[in-house]
PDB file of C-alpha atoms in Angstrom:
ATOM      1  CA  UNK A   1      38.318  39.366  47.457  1.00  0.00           C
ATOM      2  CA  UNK A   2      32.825  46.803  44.995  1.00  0.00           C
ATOM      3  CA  UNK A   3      30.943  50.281  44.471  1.00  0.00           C
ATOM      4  CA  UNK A   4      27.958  51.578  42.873  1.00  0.00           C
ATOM      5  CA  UNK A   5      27.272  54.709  41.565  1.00  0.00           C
ATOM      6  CA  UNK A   6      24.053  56.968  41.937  1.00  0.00           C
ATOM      7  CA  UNK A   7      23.101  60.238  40.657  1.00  0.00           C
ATOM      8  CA  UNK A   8      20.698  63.014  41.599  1.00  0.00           C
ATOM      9  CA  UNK A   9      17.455  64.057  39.388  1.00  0.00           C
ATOM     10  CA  UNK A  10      19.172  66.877  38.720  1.00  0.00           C
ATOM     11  CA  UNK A  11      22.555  65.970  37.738  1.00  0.00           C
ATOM     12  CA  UNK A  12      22.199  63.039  35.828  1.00  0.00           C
ATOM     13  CA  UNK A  13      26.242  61.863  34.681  1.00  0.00           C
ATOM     14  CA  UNK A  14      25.834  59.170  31.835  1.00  0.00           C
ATOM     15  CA  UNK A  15      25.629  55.971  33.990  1.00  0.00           C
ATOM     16  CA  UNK A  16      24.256  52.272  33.226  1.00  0.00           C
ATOM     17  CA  UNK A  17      21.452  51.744  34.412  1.00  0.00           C
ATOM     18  CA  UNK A  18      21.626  48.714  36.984  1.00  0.00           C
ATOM     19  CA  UNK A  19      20.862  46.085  34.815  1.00  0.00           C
ATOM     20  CA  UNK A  20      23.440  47.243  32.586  1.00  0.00           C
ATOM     21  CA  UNK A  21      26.250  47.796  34.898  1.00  0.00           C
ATOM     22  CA  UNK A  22      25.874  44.303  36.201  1.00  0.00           C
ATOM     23  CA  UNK A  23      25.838  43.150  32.778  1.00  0.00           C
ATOM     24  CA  UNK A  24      29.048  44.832  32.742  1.00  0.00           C
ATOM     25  CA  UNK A  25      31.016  44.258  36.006  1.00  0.00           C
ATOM     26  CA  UNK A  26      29.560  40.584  36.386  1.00  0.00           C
ATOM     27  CA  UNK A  27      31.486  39.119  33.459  1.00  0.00           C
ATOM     28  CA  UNK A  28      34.869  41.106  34.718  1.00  0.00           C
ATOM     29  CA  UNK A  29      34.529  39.268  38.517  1.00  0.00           C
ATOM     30  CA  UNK A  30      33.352  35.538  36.700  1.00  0.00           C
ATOM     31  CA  UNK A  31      36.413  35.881  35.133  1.00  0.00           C
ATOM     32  CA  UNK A  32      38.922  36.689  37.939  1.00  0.00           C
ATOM     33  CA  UNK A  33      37.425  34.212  39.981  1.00  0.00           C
ATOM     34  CA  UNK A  34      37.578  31.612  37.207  1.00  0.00           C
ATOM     35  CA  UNK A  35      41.346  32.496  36.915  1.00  0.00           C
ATOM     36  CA  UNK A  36      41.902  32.435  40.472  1.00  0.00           C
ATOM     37  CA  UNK A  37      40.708  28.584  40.240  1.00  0.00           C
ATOM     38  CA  UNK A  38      42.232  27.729  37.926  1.00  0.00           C
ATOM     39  CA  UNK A  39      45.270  28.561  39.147  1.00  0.00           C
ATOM     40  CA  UNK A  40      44.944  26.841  42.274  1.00  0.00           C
ATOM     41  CA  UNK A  41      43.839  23.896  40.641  1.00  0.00           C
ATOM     42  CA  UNK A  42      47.263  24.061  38.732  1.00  0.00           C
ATOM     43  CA  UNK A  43      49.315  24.421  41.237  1.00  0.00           C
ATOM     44  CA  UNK A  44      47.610  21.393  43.297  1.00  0.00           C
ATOM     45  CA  UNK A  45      48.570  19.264  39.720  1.00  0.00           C
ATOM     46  CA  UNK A  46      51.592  20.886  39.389  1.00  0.00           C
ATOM     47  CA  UNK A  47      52.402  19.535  42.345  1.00  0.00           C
ATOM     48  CA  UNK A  48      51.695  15.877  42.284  1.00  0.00           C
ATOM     49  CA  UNK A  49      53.714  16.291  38.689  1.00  0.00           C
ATOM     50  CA  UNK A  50      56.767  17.732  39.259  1.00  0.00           C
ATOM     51  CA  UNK A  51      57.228  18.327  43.060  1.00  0.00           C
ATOM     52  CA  UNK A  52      57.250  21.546  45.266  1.00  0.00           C
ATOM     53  CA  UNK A  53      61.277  22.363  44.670  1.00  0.00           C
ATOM     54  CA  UNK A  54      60.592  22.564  41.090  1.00  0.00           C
ATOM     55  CA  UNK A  55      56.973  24.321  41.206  1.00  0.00           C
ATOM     56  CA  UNK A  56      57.281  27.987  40.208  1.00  0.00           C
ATOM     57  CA  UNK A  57      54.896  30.653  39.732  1.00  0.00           C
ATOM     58  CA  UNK A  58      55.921  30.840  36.256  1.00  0.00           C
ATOM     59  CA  UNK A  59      54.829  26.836  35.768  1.00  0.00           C
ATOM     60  CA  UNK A  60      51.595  27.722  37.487  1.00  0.00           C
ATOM     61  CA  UNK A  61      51.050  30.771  35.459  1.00  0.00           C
ATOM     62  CA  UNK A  62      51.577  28.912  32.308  1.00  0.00           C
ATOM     63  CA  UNK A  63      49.326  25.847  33.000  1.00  0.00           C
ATOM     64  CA  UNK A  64      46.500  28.538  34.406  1.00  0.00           C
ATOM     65  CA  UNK A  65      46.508  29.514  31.184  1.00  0.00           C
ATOM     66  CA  UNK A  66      47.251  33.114  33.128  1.00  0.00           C
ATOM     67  CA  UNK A  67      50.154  35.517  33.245  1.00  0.00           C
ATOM     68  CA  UNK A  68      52.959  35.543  36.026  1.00  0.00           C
ATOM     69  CA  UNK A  69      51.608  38.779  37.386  1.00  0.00           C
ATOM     70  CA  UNK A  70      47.953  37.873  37.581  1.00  0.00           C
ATOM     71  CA  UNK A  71      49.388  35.254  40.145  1.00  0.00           C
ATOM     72  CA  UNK A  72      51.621  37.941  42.234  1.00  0.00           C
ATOM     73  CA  UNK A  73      48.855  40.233  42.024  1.00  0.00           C
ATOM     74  CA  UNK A  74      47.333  37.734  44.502  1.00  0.00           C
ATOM     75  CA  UNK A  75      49.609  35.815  45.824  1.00  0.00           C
ATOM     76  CA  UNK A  76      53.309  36.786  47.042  1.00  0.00           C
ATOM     77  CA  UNK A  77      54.376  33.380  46.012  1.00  0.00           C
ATOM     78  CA  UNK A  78      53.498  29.825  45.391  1.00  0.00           C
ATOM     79  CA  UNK A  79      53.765  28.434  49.117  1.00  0.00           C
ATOM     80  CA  UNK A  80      50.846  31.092  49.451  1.00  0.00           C
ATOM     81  CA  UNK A  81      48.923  29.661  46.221  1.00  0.00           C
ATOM     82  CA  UNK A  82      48.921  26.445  47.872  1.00  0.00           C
ATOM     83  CA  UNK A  83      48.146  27.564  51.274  1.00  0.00           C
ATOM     84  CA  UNK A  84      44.983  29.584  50.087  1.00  0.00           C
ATOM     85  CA  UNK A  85      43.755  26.092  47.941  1.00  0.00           C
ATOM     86  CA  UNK A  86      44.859  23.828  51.320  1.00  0.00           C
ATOM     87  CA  UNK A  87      42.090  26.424  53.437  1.00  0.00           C
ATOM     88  CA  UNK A  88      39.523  26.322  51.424  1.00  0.00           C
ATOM     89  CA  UNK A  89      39.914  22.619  50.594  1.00  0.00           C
ATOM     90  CA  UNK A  90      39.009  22.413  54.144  1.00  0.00           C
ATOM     91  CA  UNK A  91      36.854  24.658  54.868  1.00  0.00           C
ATOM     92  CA  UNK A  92      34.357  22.853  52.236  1.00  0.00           C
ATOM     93  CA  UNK A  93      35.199  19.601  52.960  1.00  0.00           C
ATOM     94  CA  UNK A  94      35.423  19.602  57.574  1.00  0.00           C
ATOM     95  CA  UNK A  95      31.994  20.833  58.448  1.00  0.00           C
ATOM     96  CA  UNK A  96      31.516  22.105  61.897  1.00  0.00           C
ATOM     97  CA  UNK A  97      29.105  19.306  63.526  1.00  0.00           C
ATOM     98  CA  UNK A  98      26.527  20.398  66.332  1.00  0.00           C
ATOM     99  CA  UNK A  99      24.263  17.661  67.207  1.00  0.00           C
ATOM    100  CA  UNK A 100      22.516  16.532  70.442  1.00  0.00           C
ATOM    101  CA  UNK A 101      25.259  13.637  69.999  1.00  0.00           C
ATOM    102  CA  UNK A 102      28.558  15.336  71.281  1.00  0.00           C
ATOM    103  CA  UNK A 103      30.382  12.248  70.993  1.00  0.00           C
ATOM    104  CA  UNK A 104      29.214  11.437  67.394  1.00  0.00           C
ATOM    105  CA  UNK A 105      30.415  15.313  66.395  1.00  0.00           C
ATOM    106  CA  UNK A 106      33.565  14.641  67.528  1.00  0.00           C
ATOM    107  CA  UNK A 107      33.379  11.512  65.611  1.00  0.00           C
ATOM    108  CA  UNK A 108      32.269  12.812  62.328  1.00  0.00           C
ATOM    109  CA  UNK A 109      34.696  15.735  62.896  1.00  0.00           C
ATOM    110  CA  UNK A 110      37.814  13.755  62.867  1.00  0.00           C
ATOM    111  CA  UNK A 111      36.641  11.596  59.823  1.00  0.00           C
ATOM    112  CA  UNK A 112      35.968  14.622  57.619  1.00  0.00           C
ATOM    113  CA  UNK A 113      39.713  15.919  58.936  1.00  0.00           C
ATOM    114  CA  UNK A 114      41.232  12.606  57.726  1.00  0.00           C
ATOM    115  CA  UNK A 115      39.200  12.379  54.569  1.00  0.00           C
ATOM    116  CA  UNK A 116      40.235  15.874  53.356  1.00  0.00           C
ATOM    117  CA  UNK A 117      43.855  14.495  53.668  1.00  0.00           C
ATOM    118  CA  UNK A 118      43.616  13.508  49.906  1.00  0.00           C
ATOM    119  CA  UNK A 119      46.902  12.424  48.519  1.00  0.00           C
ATOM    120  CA  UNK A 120      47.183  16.156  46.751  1.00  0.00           C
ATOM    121  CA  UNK A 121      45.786  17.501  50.024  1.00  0.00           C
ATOM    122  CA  UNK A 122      48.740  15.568  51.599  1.00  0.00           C
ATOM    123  CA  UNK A 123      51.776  16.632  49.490  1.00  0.00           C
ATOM    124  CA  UNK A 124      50.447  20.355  49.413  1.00  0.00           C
ATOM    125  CA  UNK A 125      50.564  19.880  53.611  1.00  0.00           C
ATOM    126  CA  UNK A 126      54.099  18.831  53.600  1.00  0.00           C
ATOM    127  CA  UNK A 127      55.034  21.175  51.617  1.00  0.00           C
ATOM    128  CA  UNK A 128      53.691  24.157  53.382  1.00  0.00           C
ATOM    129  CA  UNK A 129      55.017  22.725  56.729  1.00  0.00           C
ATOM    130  CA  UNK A 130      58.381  22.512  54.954  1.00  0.00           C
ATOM    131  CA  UNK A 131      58.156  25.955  53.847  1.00  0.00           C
ATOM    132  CA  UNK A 132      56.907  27.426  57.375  1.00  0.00           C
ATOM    133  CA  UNK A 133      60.476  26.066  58.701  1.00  0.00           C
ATOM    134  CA  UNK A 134      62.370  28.072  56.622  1.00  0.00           C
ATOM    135  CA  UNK A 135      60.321  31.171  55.694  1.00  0.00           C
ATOM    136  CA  UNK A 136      59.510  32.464  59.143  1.00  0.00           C
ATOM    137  CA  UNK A 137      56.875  34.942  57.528  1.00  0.00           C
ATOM    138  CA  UNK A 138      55.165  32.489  55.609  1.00  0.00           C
ATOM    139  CA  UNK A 139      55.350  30.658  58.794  1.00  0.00           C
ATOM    140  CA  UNK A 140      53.027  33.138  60.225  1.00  0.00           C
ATOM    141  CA  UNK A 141      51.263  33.584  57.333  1.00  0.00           C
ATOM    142  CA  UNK A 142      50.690  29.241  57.737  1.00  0.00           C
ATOM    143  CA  UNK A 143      49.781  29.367  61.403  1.00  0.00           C
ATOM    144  CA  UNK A 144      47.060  32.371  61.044  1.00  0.00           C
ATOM    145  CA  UNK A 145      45.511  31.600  57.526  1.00  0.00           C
ATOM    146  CA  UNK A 146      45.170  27.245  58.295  1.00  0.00           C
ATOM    147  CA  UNK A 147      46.619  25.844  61.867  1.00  0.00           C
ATOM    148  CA  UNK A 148      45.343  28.184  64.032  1.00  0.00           C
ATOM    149  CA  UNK A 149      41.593  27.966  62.218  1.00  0.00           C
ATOM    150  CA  UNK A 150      41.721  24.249  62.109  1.00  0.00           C
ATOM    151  CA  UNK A 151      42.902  23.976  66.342  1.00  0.00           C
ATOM    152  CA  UNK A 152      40.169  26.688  66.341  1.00  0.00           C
ATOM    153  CA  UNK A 153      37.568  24.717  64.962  1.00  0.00           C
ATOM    154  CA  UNK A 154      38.526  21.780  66.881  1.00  0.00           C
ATOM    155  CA  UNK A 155      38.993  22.895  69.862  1.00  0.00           C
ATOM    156  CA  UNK A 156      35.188  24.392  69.605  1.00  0.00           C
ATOM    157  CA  UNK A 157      34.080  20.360  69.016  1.00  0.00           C
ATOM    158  CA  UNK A 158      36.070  19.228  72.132  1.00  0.00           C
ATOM    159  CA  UNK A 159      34.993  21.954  74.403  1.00  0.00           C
ATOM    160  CA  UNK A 160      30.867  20.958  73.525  1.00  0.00           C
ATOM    161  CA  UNK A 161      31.841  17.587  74.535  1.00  0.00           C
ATOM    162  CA  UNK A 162      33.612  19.017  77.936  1.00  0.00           C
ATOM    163  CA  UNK A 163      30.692  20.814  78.598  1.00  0.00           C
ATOM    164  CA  UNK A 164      28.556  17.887  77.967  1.00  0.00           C
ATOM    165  CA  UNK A 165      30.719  15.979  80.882  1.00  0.00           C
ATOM    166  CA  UNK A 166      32.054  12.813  78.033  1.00  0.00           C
ATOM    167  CA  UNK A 167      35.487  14.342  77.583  1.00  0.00           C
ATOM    168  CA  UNK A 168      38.174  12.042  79.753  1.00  0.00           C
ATOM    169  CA  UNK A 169      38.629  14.006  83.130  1.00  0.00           C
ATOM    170  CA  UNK A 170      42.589  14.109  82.955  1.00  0.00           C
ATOM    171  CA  UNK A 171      42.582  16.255  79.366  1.00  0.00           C
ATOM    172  CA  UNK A 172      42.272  19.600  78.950  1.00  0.00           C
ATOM    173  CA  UNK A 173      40.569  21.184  75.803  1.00  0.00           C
ATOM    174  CA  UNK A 174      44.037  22.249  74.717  1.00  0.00           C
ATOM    175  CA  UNK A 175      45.732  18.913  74.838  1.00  0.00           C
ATOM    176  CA  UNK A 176      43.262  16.927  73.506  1.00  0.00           C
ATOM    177  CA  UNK A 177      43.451  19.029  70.324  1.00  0.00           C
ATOM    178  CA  UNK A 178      47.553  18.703  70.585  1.00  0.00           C
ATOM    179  CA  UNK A 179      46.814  14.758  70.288  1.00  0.00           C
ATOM    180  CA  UNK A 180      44.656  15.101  67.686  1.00  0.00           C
ATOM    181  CA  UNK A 181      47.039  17.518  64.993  1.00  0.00           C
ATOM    182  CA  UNK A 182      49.648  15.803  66.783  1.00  0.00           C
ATOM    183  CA  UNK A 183      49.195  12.298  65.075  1.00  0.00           C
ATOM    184  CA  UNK A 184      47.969  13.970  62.016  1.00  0.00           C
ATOM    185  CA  UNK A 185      51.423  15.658  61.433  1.00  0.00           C
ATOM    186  CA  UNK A 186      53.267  12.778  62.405  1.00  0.00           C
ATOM    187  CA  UNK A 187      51.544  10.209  60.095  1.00  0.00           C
ATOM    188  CA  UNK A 188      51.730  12.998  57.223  1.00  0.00           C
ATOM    189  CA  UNK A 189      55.451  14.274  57.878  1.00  0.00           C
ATOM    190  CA  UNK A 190      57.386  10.995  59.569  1.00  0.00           C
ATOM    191  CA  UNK A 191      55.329   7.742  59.104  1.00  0.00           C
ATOM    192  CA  UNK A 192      53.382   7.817  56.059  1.00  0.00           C
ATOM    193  CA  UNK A 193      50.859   5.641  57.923  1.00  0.00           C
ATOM    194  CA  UNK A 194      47.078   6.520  56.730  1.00  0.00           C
ATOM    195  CA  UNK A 195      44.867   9.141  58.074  1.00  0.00           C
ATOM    196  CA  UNK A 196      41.722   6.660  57.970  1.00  0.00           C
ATOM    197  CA  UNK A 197      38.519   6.056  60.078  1.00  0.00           C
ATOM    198  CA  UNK A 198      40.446   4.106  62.062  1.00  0.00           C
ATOM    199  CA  UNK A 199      42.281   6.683  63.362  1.00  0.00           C
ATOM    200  CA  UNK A 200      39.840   8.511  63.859  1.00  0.00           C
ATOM    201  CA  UNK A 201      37.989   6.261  66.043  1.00  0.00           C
ATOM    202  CA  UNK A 202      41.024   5.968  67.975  1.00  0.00           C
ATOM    203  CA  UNK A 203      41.533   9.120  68.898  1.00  0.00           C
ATOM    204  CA  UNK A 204      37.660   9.807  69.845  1.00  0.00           C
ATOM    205  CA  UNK A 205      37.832   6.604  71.979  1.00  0.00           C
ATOM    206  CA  UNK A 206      41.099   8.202  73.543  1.00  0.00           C
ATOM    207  CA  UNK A 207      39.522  11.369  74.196  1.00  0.00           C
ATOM    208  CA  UNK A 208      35.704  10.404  75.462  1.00  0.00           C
ATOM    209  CA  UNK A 209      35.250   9.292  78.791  1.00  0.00           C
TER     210      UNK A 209
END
């Protein structure tokens, strides 16, 4: 989400040369990815405008300024759309902290998970966890492609601080991340309460000696 041909001395089929064929492929793959954002960035405002029950692929299509089947071709529908912006909305946005401060990159860690919980961010969350409920393949599809990652990720912060002797002796690596995600999905799905440094603070005090 690619080939190249060559050709003996002696057999010599009428090919580009390289600068050529990059002239040629190049504009092909700028414009597939350029439609691929754009239609995640219209379903994310599609979204916020109208709701997830009434978002279709055709209404995402349409504001994309792209056709129904350039979406399927990628997507098998538009829970996936939205779960493939959701990832890499957080894979840009929660770096991966390793510092000789093990407290500080659990810190920074949590902040950068709460600030990627943009409003849009938000909705597109609570969405997707509806969806997983009900669509036990996209379910999967959820768990593999975002939750698992993110605990993952996590889990890899917690287990430097372990190591480093500052996480609280009664928690294991497993349930500390459970308390973290834990509050997140509660605040998002049942409280509406805000995913702020606050929290975040919070939760590292909770989880550091």
């Amino acid at each position: 989400m690619s080939e190249q041909a060559k050709s003996s001395p002696g057999d010599k089929p009428d090919v580009p040369s390289t600068s050529a064929r990059e002239t040629a492929v190049r504009p092909g793959r700028r414009r597939s990815e350029e439609s691929r954002q754009a239609i995640l960035g219209a379903a994310f405002d599609l979204l916020g405008e109208v709701g997830y029950a009434r978002l279709t692929v055709e209404g995402i299509a349409a504001r994309s300024g792209t056709g129904k089947q350039t979406v399927y071709r990628w997507w098998p529908g538009k829970a996936d759309v939205l779960l493939e912006a959701v990832t890499a909305h957080a894979r840009r946005h929660i770096p991966l902290p390793e510092t000789d401060d093990r407290a500080a990159d659990l810190r920074t860690f949590l902040s950068a998970t709460f600030a990627a919980a943009t409003p849009g961010t938000s909705a597109a969350l609570r969405a997707l966890m509806a969806e997983a409920q009900i669509d036990p393949a996209f379910g999967e599809r959820f768990r593999e492609t975002l939750l698992n990652p993110r605990r993952e990720a996590l889990g890899t912060v917690v287990d430097r601080v372990r190591e480093a002797g500052l996480l609280a002796p009664h928690l294991t690596t497993a349930t500390a991340v459970d308390l973290v995600f834990g509050a997140l999905w509660y605040r998002l799905l049942v409280t509406g309460r805000p995913l702020d440094d606050g929290l975040a603070d919070l939760l590292a005090r909770t989880l550091l000696r």
